[in-house]
Amino acid sequence: SEDDGRTGISRWLKKATTKEDVSAKKVRKDRAQRPTRAVQQAGDSDSDDGFTAVGKDGKAAEGPKYTEQNLNESLLALIAQRGRKNTNKQAAIKALETLVDVGVNALQKAKVLMALLSAQFDSAPSSGYLAAETWHRAQARVNELLQLLENQQQITISETGDSHDYKEDYAYKGAAITLRGSVIAFIDRLDDEFTRSLQHIDPHTPEYVERMRDAVPLYLTIVRAQGYFERSGLSDSLCRVVLRRLDHLYYRTDAVNAHVEKQAAGLAHVEKQAGLPSAAASGDSVIAGFEPVVPSTTTAVQGIIHALCSFLYHNADPVGRSRAMLMHIFNHALHKRYHVARDLLLMSHIQENVHQADVRTQVLYNRAVAQLGLAAFRLGMVQESFEHLMELMSTGRQRELLAQGVGQQRVQQLSPNEEQLQRQRQLPFHMSINLELLECVFLTASMLLEIPFMAASAANPDARRAPISRAFRRMLDWNERLVFMGPPENTRDHIMAAAKALAAGHWEEACDMIRAIKIWALLPDADEITAMLTSRIQVEALRTYLFTYATQFESVSLDGLAAMFGLPKPKVYALLARMVYHSEVQASLDEVGAMLVFSRANYDASSRLQQTALVLSNKVNAFADINERVFELKINGGQPPADRQQQGGGAGGAGGDQQRANYQGRRDGPGQGRRDGPGQNRRDGPGQNRRDGGGRGRGGHRGGAMGGGHRRNDNN
Amino acid sequence: MAEYDLTLRMVQSLDRQLVYPLLDFVASKEVYKAEDILRAKYELLSHTNMVDFTGQLYEKIHGTSELPAEFAAKREKVIEMLEEGELKTEHIREIIENPEVAGLLRQDKLQNMKLLRDNYQCTPEMVLELYNYGQLQYSCGNYGGSADMLFHFSILSTDPELTLSAMWGKLASEILLGNWEVAYEDMFKLRETIDKSHFKSQTELLQQRSWLLHWSLFVFFNHAKGRDGIVDTFLLPQYISTIQNSCPWILRYLTAAVVTNRRRRNMMQELVKIIEQVSYSYRDPVTEFVEALYVDFDFDRAAAKLEQCEDVLKKDFFLTVAFDDFVENARFFFAEVYCRIHKRIDMAALTKRLNMKQEEGEKWIVKLIRDTRMDAKVDFKDNSVIMNPSYNPIYQQVIERTKALVFRSQVLNGAIDKRGNSSAKKDEAKQDQKQKQKQPQQQQQQQKPGRRQPESAVPVAAQ
């Protein structure tokens, strides 16, 4: 344990020499706060210079001979031992605890408490976490320190303060004084240790639940610290503590938060009774003057989150700002305020530079996007939901991307080091987004989009063949290849069965399958969602049916369709009108006879020969394209065709742009650009080539200029 | 009927004095209580220097003919300020209005300033006085004077921020004077300046743009070419996002402009997309009409909304003039969509939906068919219209697709020959077609297609 302790100390050691060591050992989850932390450490190491001047062995400081006069020396001696080999940390803690009681005035107490807290945190093992009991003690001490600072407002603690190792501390009379230290570091550490313990405890045990109970006291401590920072005007620490507070709030629903906030308000109440300054605990009062005193209702909680976020938007550094933004988005999405959340995401332009952000922010971004997808789905916006989730789900690494563990296959690929990193990043279980639910939503959305699309592209040889959702298509193919099909067991099976029923036009069966999925119950508005899904399935079934069997009909009666798919007639009418207007089916409506009349082109298309002719013409065109490409390759002297690559790069870039444009210029509708992007590119690329090549052909050739011409072209 | 009134929202992005005509209009339509409007007017103008007029309003509100003493004091002060401004700018105005000097001024502002300083003893402070005086005149309601002053200032000043501000002042003056031609130009100049200049924050840029959107409404709906201008300007990506982010109600005007501008029919698709996306934050009968027609294909609702539009448009300061135009064109769009979707149309139902009388409706439909050259016939026996939608037979499709193949192959062929020639010069050993080398190029080109013929003939045979 000595060795353990060594690293544990070095984690927290305030020495410049160990800084590298620290940064190597602890790749902390909160890289975001790294720079400030480093600054702080540097600052603290300065103060150490003052401390180390008085070096004594540990034994001398021990024993019951502490008095308020020699307290300062004893304290310095204890501090000096910190981080050395062969130091008995438990003994040091014990000694410091007695010192706390010896201290006669606030100044002495504050100094001892700070040292004690450092010592307590030092005792954490390097791998693993601070035991719950120790953590509780540390938390109590932090509260004590905060209490002291609340009572003695003339004492402030700041990272740039005085080291104050004077012997005359016992004679302190209450003059304004600034001590050197960092309260935010204690808060950070307390919170981090809590998170780490949750990471390590199996979430399915009572121990986890037990541990979760500490979340509220911890939150209260954070709120209290916020009050202190507001009073002492430490804006940097204030931003950090507000961010921590948000960290505790954003993933919970308003109802839960209201409960917690009530306690926070109660805290203020108690303190008021005790005759303490009221500004201390109702921390937001400075931030947002408009806030109600007792935030018990859900709207008030929403107000708190809003106030905290807007405080950070104005005051925090860019990283903090974007984290606050993402948490705000997540919270909006969680409460089904999809449009607000989406607009916030689009206007923040976070998606443009999230790739350069630190991992924790990226994870938060992914979480926000996933939650946005869920929100869209809950509102019945299937298309939007799909667009949001697609990127996340099609990687197959959603566990990793959401920092909720590592997928089974990926475990083997990761090096132990990476694996440890992953584990450090992992979010506590209670914060995680249910992956099965996410998958279920994604697949259901895919089904609703993909099945009619498949039917449409099968009927129309010109249609784009690339699937909307590759992941879904792959699963469906795999499912169809199965020789023996059992009844559906898990969520995925249910959706696949529903998809097959939908493709065949059996909407009722599809509905039953989807309704049978149990996981919907996890969503707060499950009934609404199943109702929404039913009506969506009816609509998509009708569309699929028409796409599939259009060639077999000369006309269809509206009443018949309405009866068949259980839809009201006006809705069928509107649906058909939409399909006709967008030329999805070659038909027109007959108002007088209330039917859909297919045009002649439609039965032409039914003939096999015609279809084949169309396919053939497409293939010949493709052949000609390939020919041109081969020629281009040749003209480059057998070299890998640079222009092709460039074009490929260009197309990829364009795709990326489009994706970005999605978020930026959301007006194209999420992802519409994405779908058009590559297709358009593909279509335009060769076409342009062809045209230009033609121009050259007519205008007389000029040697090898052709290749150059093409290259220029492709870059357009 | 205050539900669809936009005055309150517009006020935020307009200048005080521009709001006045709006309030006047709203007062005449009796949307709000007359007393409230009077108060609003008073409030509006009490921050300007139009003392006399404000005094009249005060009298009206309080029903007295006696004004508090502060009015007189303010009046005195304003007159004093005006005189002072007049005096201060006298010198520079003389110089600038001198045609000789005007001829000497060039594009380069720094150069101009130097020229004025060296030859005419003009200091930058004097130029700044122009700005102040212009502002004062504007505030007093003397728009002609303020337009002149601010115009001179924007030419001479080297301060981009003040220049921008002066341009806004000039635009407001021209709008209030009703010089639409000049205002139209000024507005485009302003748009260009805003797009070009850098603002400290995105918010500021957004604000400038949303101001421009609001102010330009005055110009667009009064200028002859305005209807084209509004469509072109508002559908620029940066202004679309401004509309979506800060002032979705502008969408009403954009929609009205697109609907009344039948020549820009192709803009409809784009508009529909925007309306659909903004519908969660803003909707009124005008946008809902378009939405019902193009998104939901609910003709009954569209017809109902069109009726509602009447009330909304008549009570809208900008659109009241365009009302008849709007209804006429909206009907046209309605019929267009209707005809495109239907094969057989019940004439009675359509005329009813279009809110027309039987006979009038029939005439209208026949006229529509004639004007748009639709392939449609009226069947009087059933009282219906039969559309003959054109379709593209598969044969035609195959022909179209394979048409270009011959040409493409020919081009490729030619290119290969070219290459053959040039590389042959470098390395003759590689060339095995020596006699072709010497043949003129054109012959080769003729030959190659012949050789390629079988390939491209395949699809042709399929016809």
PDB file of C-alpha atoms in Angstrom, chain A residues 406-555:
ATOM      1  CA  VAL A 406     -16.890  -0.790 -24.663  1.00  0.00           C
ATOM      2  CA  GLY A 407     -18.587  -3.070 -27.125  1.00  0.00           C
ATOM      3  CA  GLN A 408     -17.726  -6.738 -26.870  1.00  0.00           C
ATOM      4  CA  GLN A 409     -15.859  -6.981 -30.132  1.00  0.00           C
ATOM      5  CA  ARG A 410     -13.934  -3.854 -29.476  1.00  0.00           C
ATOM      6  CA  VAL A 411     -12.565  -5.085 -26.185  1.00  0.00           C
ATOM      7  CA  GLN A 412     -10.152  -7.384 -27.955  1.00  0.00           C
ATOM      8  CA  GLN A 413      -8.903  -4.638 -30.220  1.00  0.00           C
ATOM      9  CA  LEU A 414      -8.066  -2.218 -27.477  1.00  0.00           C
ATOM     10  CA  SER A 415      -4.736  -2.117 -25.787  1.00  0.00           C
ATOM     11  CA  PRO A 416      -4.834  -2.287 -21.979  1.00  0.00           C
ATOM     12  CA  ASN A 417      -3.907   1.339 -21.866  1.00  0.00           C
ATOM     13  CA  GLU A 418      -6.772   2.385 -24.093  1.00  0.00           C
ATOM     14  CA  GLU A 419      -9.090   0.201 -22.165  1.00  0.00           C
ATOM     15  CA  GLN A 420      -8.175   1.917 -18.965  1.00  0.00           C
ATOM     16  CA  LEU A 421      -8.735   5.269 -20.571  1.00  0.00           C
ATOM     17  CA  GLN A 422     -12.128   4.133 -21.695  1.00  0.00           C
ATOM     18  CA  ARG A 423     -12.962   3.033 -18.226  1.00  0.00           C
ATOM     19  CA  GLN A 424     -11.901   6.347 -16.773  1.00  0.00           C
ATOM     20  CA  ARG A 425     -14.113   8.167 -19.180  1.00  0.00           C
ATOM     21  CA  GLN A 426     -17.047   5.939 -18.565  1.00  0.00           C
ATOM     22  CA  LEU A 427     -20.079   7.654 -17.177  1.00  0.00           C
ATOM     23  CA  PRO A 428     -21.701   6.365 -14.037  1.00  0.00           C
ATOM     24  CA  PHE A 429     -24.505   4.000 -14.784  1.00  0.00           C
ATOM     25  CA  HIS A 430     -27.313   6.246 -13.665  1.00  0.00           C
ATOM     26  CA  MET A 431     -26.345   8.861 -16.213  1.00  0.00           C
ATOM     27  CA  SER A 432     -26.280   6.583 -19.188  1.00  0.00           C
ATOM     28  CA  ILE A 433     -28.713   6.599 -22.054  1.00  0.00           C
ATOM     29  CA  ASN A 434     -30.379   3.250 -22.525  1.00  0.00           C
ATOM     30  CA  LEU A 435     -28.639   1.794 -25.541  1.00  0.00           C
ATOM     31  CA  GLU A 436     -31.272  -0.750 -26.262  1.00  0.00           C
ATOM     32  CA  LEU A 437     -33.877   1.955 -26.355  1.00  0.00           C
ATOM     33  CA  LEU A 438     -31.664   3.986 -28.608  1.00  0.00           C
ATOM     34  CA  GLU A 439     -31.245   1.084 -30.959  1.00  0.00           C
ATOM     35  CA  CYS A 440     -34.932   0.335 -30.880  1.00  0.00           C
ATOM     36  CA  VAL A 441     -35.791   3.916 -31.794  1.00  0.00           C
ATOM     37  CA  PHE A 442     -33.202   3.977 -34.503  1.00  0.00           C
ATOM     38  CA  LEU A 443     -34.310   0.715 -36.064  1.00  0.00           C
ATOM     39  CA  THR A 444     -37.964   1.613 -35.905  1.00  0.00           C
ATOM     40  CA  ALA A 445     -37.253   4.932 -37.563  1.00  0.00           C
ATOM     41  CA  SER A 446     -35.136   3.146 -40.168  1.00  0.00           C
ATOM     42  CA  MET A 447     -37.927   0.704 -40.815  1.00  0.00           C
ATOM     43  CA  LEU A 448     -40.475   3.437 -41.365  1.00  0.00           C
ATOM     44  CA  LEU A 449     -38.213   5.131 -43.856  1.00  0.00           C
ATOM     45  CA  GLU A 450     -36.524   2.236 -45.501  1.00  0.00           C
ATOM     46  CA  ILE A 451     -39.373  -0.146 -46.268  1.00  0.00           C
ATOM     47  CA  PRO A 452     -41.369   2.236 -48.483  1.00  0.00           C
ATOM     48  CA  PHE A 453     -38.140   3.399 -50.020  1.00  0.00           C
ATOM     49  CA  MET A 454     -37.166  -0.155 -50.896  1.00  0.00           C
ATOM     50  CA  ALA A 455     -40.543  -0.744 -52.458  1.00  0.00           C
ATOM     51  CA  ALA A 456     -40.286   2.484 -54.437  1.00  0.00           C
ATOM     52  CA  SER A 457     -36.830   1.740 -55.742  1.00  0.00           C
ATOM     53  CA  ALA A 458     -37.809  -1.792 -56.698  1.00  0.00           C
ATOM     54  CA  ALA A 459     -40.691  -0.460 -58.761  1.00  0.00           C
ATOM     55  CA  ASN A 460     -38.704   2.257 -60.405  1.00  0.00           C
ATOM     56  CA  PRO A 461     -35.454   1.262 -62.072  1.00  0.00           C
ATOM     57  CA  ASP A 462     -34.189   4.833 -62.073  1.00  0.00           C
ATOM     58  CA  ALA A 463     -34.376   5.240 -58.372  1.00  0.00           C
ATOM     59  CA  ARG A 464     -31.327   5.566 -56.279  1.00  0.00           C
ATOM     60  CA  ARG A 465     -30.337   2.180 -54.994  1.00  0.00           C
ATOM     61  CA  ALA A 466     -28.181   3.144 -52.085  1.00  0.00           C
ATOM     62  CA  PRO A 467     -30.053   2.295 -48.910  1.00  0.00           C
ATOM     63  CA  ILE A 468     -31.085   4.980 -46.484  1.00  0.00           C
ATOM     64  CA  SER A 469     -29.898   3.020 -43.517  1.00  0.00           C
ATOM     65  CA  ARG A 470     -27.180   0.538 -44.228  1.00  0.00           C
ATOM     66  CA  ALA A 471     -27.274  -0.891 -40.761  1.00  0.00           C
ATOM     67  CA  PHE A 472     -30.946  -1.652 -41.050  1.00  0.00           C
ATOM     68  CA  ARG A 473     -30.596  -3.115 -44.536  1.00  0.00           C
ATOM     69  CA  ARG A 474     -27.817  -5.395 -43.378  1.00  0.00           C
ATOM     70  CA  MET A 475     -29.874  -6.657 -40.507  1.00  0.00           C
ATOM     71  CA  LEU A 476     -32.871  -7.239 -42.716  1.00  0.00           C
ATOM     72  CA  ASP A 477     -30.817  -9.164 -45.243  1.00  0.00           C
ATOM     73  CA  TRP A 478     -29.318 -11.285 -42.563  1.00  0.00           C
ATOM     74  CA  ASN A 479     -32.743 -11.931 -41.129  1.00  0.00           C
ATOM     75  CA  GLU A 480     -34.104 -12.948 -44.482  1.00  0.00           C
ATOM     76  CA  ARG A 481     -31.327 -15.422 -45.069  1.00  0.00           C
ATOM     77  CA  LEU A 482     -32.161 -17.344 -41.948  1.00  0.00           C
ATOM     78  CA  VAL A 483     -33.359 -20.808 -42.776  1.00  0.00           C
ATOM     79  CA  PHE A 484     -35.383 -21.288 -39.699  1.00  0.00           C
ATOM     80  CA  MET A 485     -37.237 -18.430 -38.130  1.00  0.00           C
ATOM     81  CA  GLY A 486     -38.365 -18.665 -34.574  1.00  0.00           C
ATOM     82  CA  PRO A 487     -40.834 -16.285 -33.058  1.00  0.00           C
ATOM     83  CA  PRO A 488     -39.256 -12.920 -32.304  1.00  0.00           C
ATOM     84  CA  GLU A 489     -37.555 -12.723 -28.961  1.00  0.00           C
ATOM     85  CA  ASN A 490     -35.641  -9.526 -28.570  1.00  0.00           C
ATOM     86  CA  THR A 491     -36.286  -5.991 -29.721  1.00  0.00           C
ATOM     87  CA  ARG A 492     -34.382  -6.402 -32.912  1.00  0.00           C
ATOM     88  CA  ASP A 493     -36.283  -9.532 -33.896  1.00  0.00           C
ATOM     89  CA  HIS A 494     -39.537  -7.757 -33.319  1.00  0.00           C
ATOM     90  CA  ILE A 495     -38.581  -4.876 -35.540  1.00  0.00           C
ATOM     91  CA  MET A 496     -37.355  -7.178 -38.279  1.00  0.00           C
ATOM     92  CA  ALA A 497     -40.592  -9.128 -38.177  1.00  0.00           C
ATOM     93  CA  ALA A 498     -42.529  -5.881 -38.273  1.00  0.00           C
ATOM     94  CA  ALA A 499     -40.464  -4.717 -41.237  1.00  0.00           C
ATOM     95  CA  LYS A 500     -41.245  -7.869 -43.153  1.00  0.00           C
ATOM     96  CA  ALA A 501     -44.923  -7.594 -42.392  1.00  0.00           C
ATOM     97  CA  LEU A 502     -44.876  -3.960 -43.434  1.00  0.00           C
ATOM     98  CA  ALA A 503     -43.202  -4.791 -46.707  1.00  0.00           C
ATOM     99  CA  ALA A 504     -45.954  -7.261 -47.446  1.00  0.00           C
ATOM    100  CA  GLY A 505     -48.647  -4.727 -46.568  1.00  0.00           C
ATOM    101  CA  HIS A 506     -49.796  -6.387 -43.353  1.00  0.00           C
ATOM    102  CA  TRP A 507     -49.890  -3.277 -41.292  1.00  0.00           C
ATOM    103  CA  GLU A 508     -51.807  -4.803 -38.440  1.00  0.00           C
ATOM    104  CA  GLU A 509     -49.211  -7.473 -37.942  1.00  0.00           C
ATOM    105  CA  ALA A 510     -46.453  -4.896 -38.110  1.00  0.00           C
ATOM    106  CA  CYS A 511     -48.227  -2.829 -35.506  1.00  0.00           C
ATOM    107  CA  ASP A 512     -48.614  -5.775 -33.195  1.00  0.00           C
ATOM    108  CA  MET A 513     -44.955  -6.566 -33.490  1.00  0.00           C
ATOM    109  CA  ILE A 514     -43.906  -3.025 -32.695  1.00  0.00           C
ATOM    110  CA  ARG A 515     -46.319  -2.780 -29.821  1.00  0.00           C
ATOM    111  CA  ALA A 516     -45.001  -6.001 -28.392  1.00  0.00           C
ATOM    112  CA  ILE A 517     -41.659  -4.374 -27.767  1.00  0.00           C
ATOM    113  CA  LYS A 518     -41.448  -3.880 -24.050  1.00  0.00           C
ATOM    114  CA  ILE A 519     -38.834  -1.220 -24.017  1.00  0.00           C
ATOM    115  CA  TRP A 520     -41.237   1.524 -25.047  1.00  0.00           C
ATOM    116  CA  ALA A 521     -42.387   1.489 -21.467  1.00  0.00           C
ATOM    117  CA  LEU A 522     -39.131   3.223 -20.573  1.00  0.00           C
ATOM    118  CA  LEU A 523     -40.214   6.327 -22.379  1.00  0.00           C
ATOM    119  CA  PRO A 524     -42.355   8.608 -20.293  1.00  0.00           C
ATOM    120  CA  ASP A 525     -45.052   8.947 -22.918  1.00  0.00           C
ATOM    121  CA  ALA A 526     -45.256   5.372 -24.116  1.00  0.00           C
ATOM    122  CA  ASP A 527     -48.934   5.433 -25.032  1.00  0.00           C
ATOM    123  CA  GLU A 528     -48.582   8.451 -27.224  1.00  0.00           C
ATOM    124  CA  ILE A 529     -45.622   6.885 -28.933  1.00  0.00           C
ATOM    125  CA  THR A 530     -47.352   3.637 -29.742  1.00  0.00           C
ATOM    126  CA  ALA A 531     -50.311   5.595 -31.073  1.00  0.00           C
ATOM    127  CA  MET A 532     -47.974   7.659 -33.203  1.00  0.00           C
ATOM    128  CA  LEU A 533     -46.219   4.539 -34.436  1.00  0.00           C
ATOM    129  CA  THR A 534     -49.491   2.917 -35.359  1.00  0.00           C
ATOM    130  CA  SER A 535     -50.557   5.791 -37.522  1.00  0.00           C
ATOM    131  CA  ARG A 536     -47.101   6.037 -39.084  1.00  0.00           C
ATOM    132  CA  ILE A 537     -47.161   2.333 -39.868  1.00  0.00           C
ATOM    133  CA  GLN A 538     -50.565   2.657 -41.492  1.00  0.00           C
ATOM    134  CA  VAL A 539     -49.337   5.452 -43.690  1.00  0.00           C
ATOM    135  CA  GLU A 540     -46.108   3.755 -44.646  1.00  0.00           C
ATOM    136  CA  ALA A 541     -47.911   0.495 -45.294  1.00  0.00           C
ATOM    137  CA  LEU A 542     -50.214   2.271 -47.702  1.00  0.00           C
ATOM    138  CA  ARG A 543     -47.289   3.825 -49.493  1.00  0.00           C
ATOM    139  CA  THR A 544     -45.416   0.548 -49.638  1.00  0.00           C
ATOM    140  CA  TYR A 545     -48.469  -1.191 -50.967  1.00  0.00           C
ATOM    141  CA  LEU A 546     -48.900   1.327 -53.730  1.00  0.00           C
ATOM    142  CA  PHE A 547     -45.265   1.239 -54.716  1.00  0.00           C
ATOM    143  CA  THR A 548     -45.204  -2.518 -54.781  1.00  0.00           C
ATOM    144  CA  TYR A 549     -48.402  -3.205 -56.632  1.00  0.00           C
ATOM    145  CA  ALA A 550     -48.829  -0.061 -58.707  1.00  0.00           C
ATOM    146  CA  THR A 551     -48.048  -1.840 -61.922  1.00  0.00           C
ATOM    147  CA  GLN A 552     -50.801  -4.364 -61.343  1.00  0.00           C
ATOM    148  CA  PHE A 553     -53.547  -1.778 -61.153  1.00  0.00           C
ATOM    149  CA  GLU A 554     -55.307   0.411 -63.575  1.00  0.00           C
ATOM    150  CA  SER A 555     -57.139   2.252 -60.842  1.00  0.00           C
TER     151      SER A 555
END
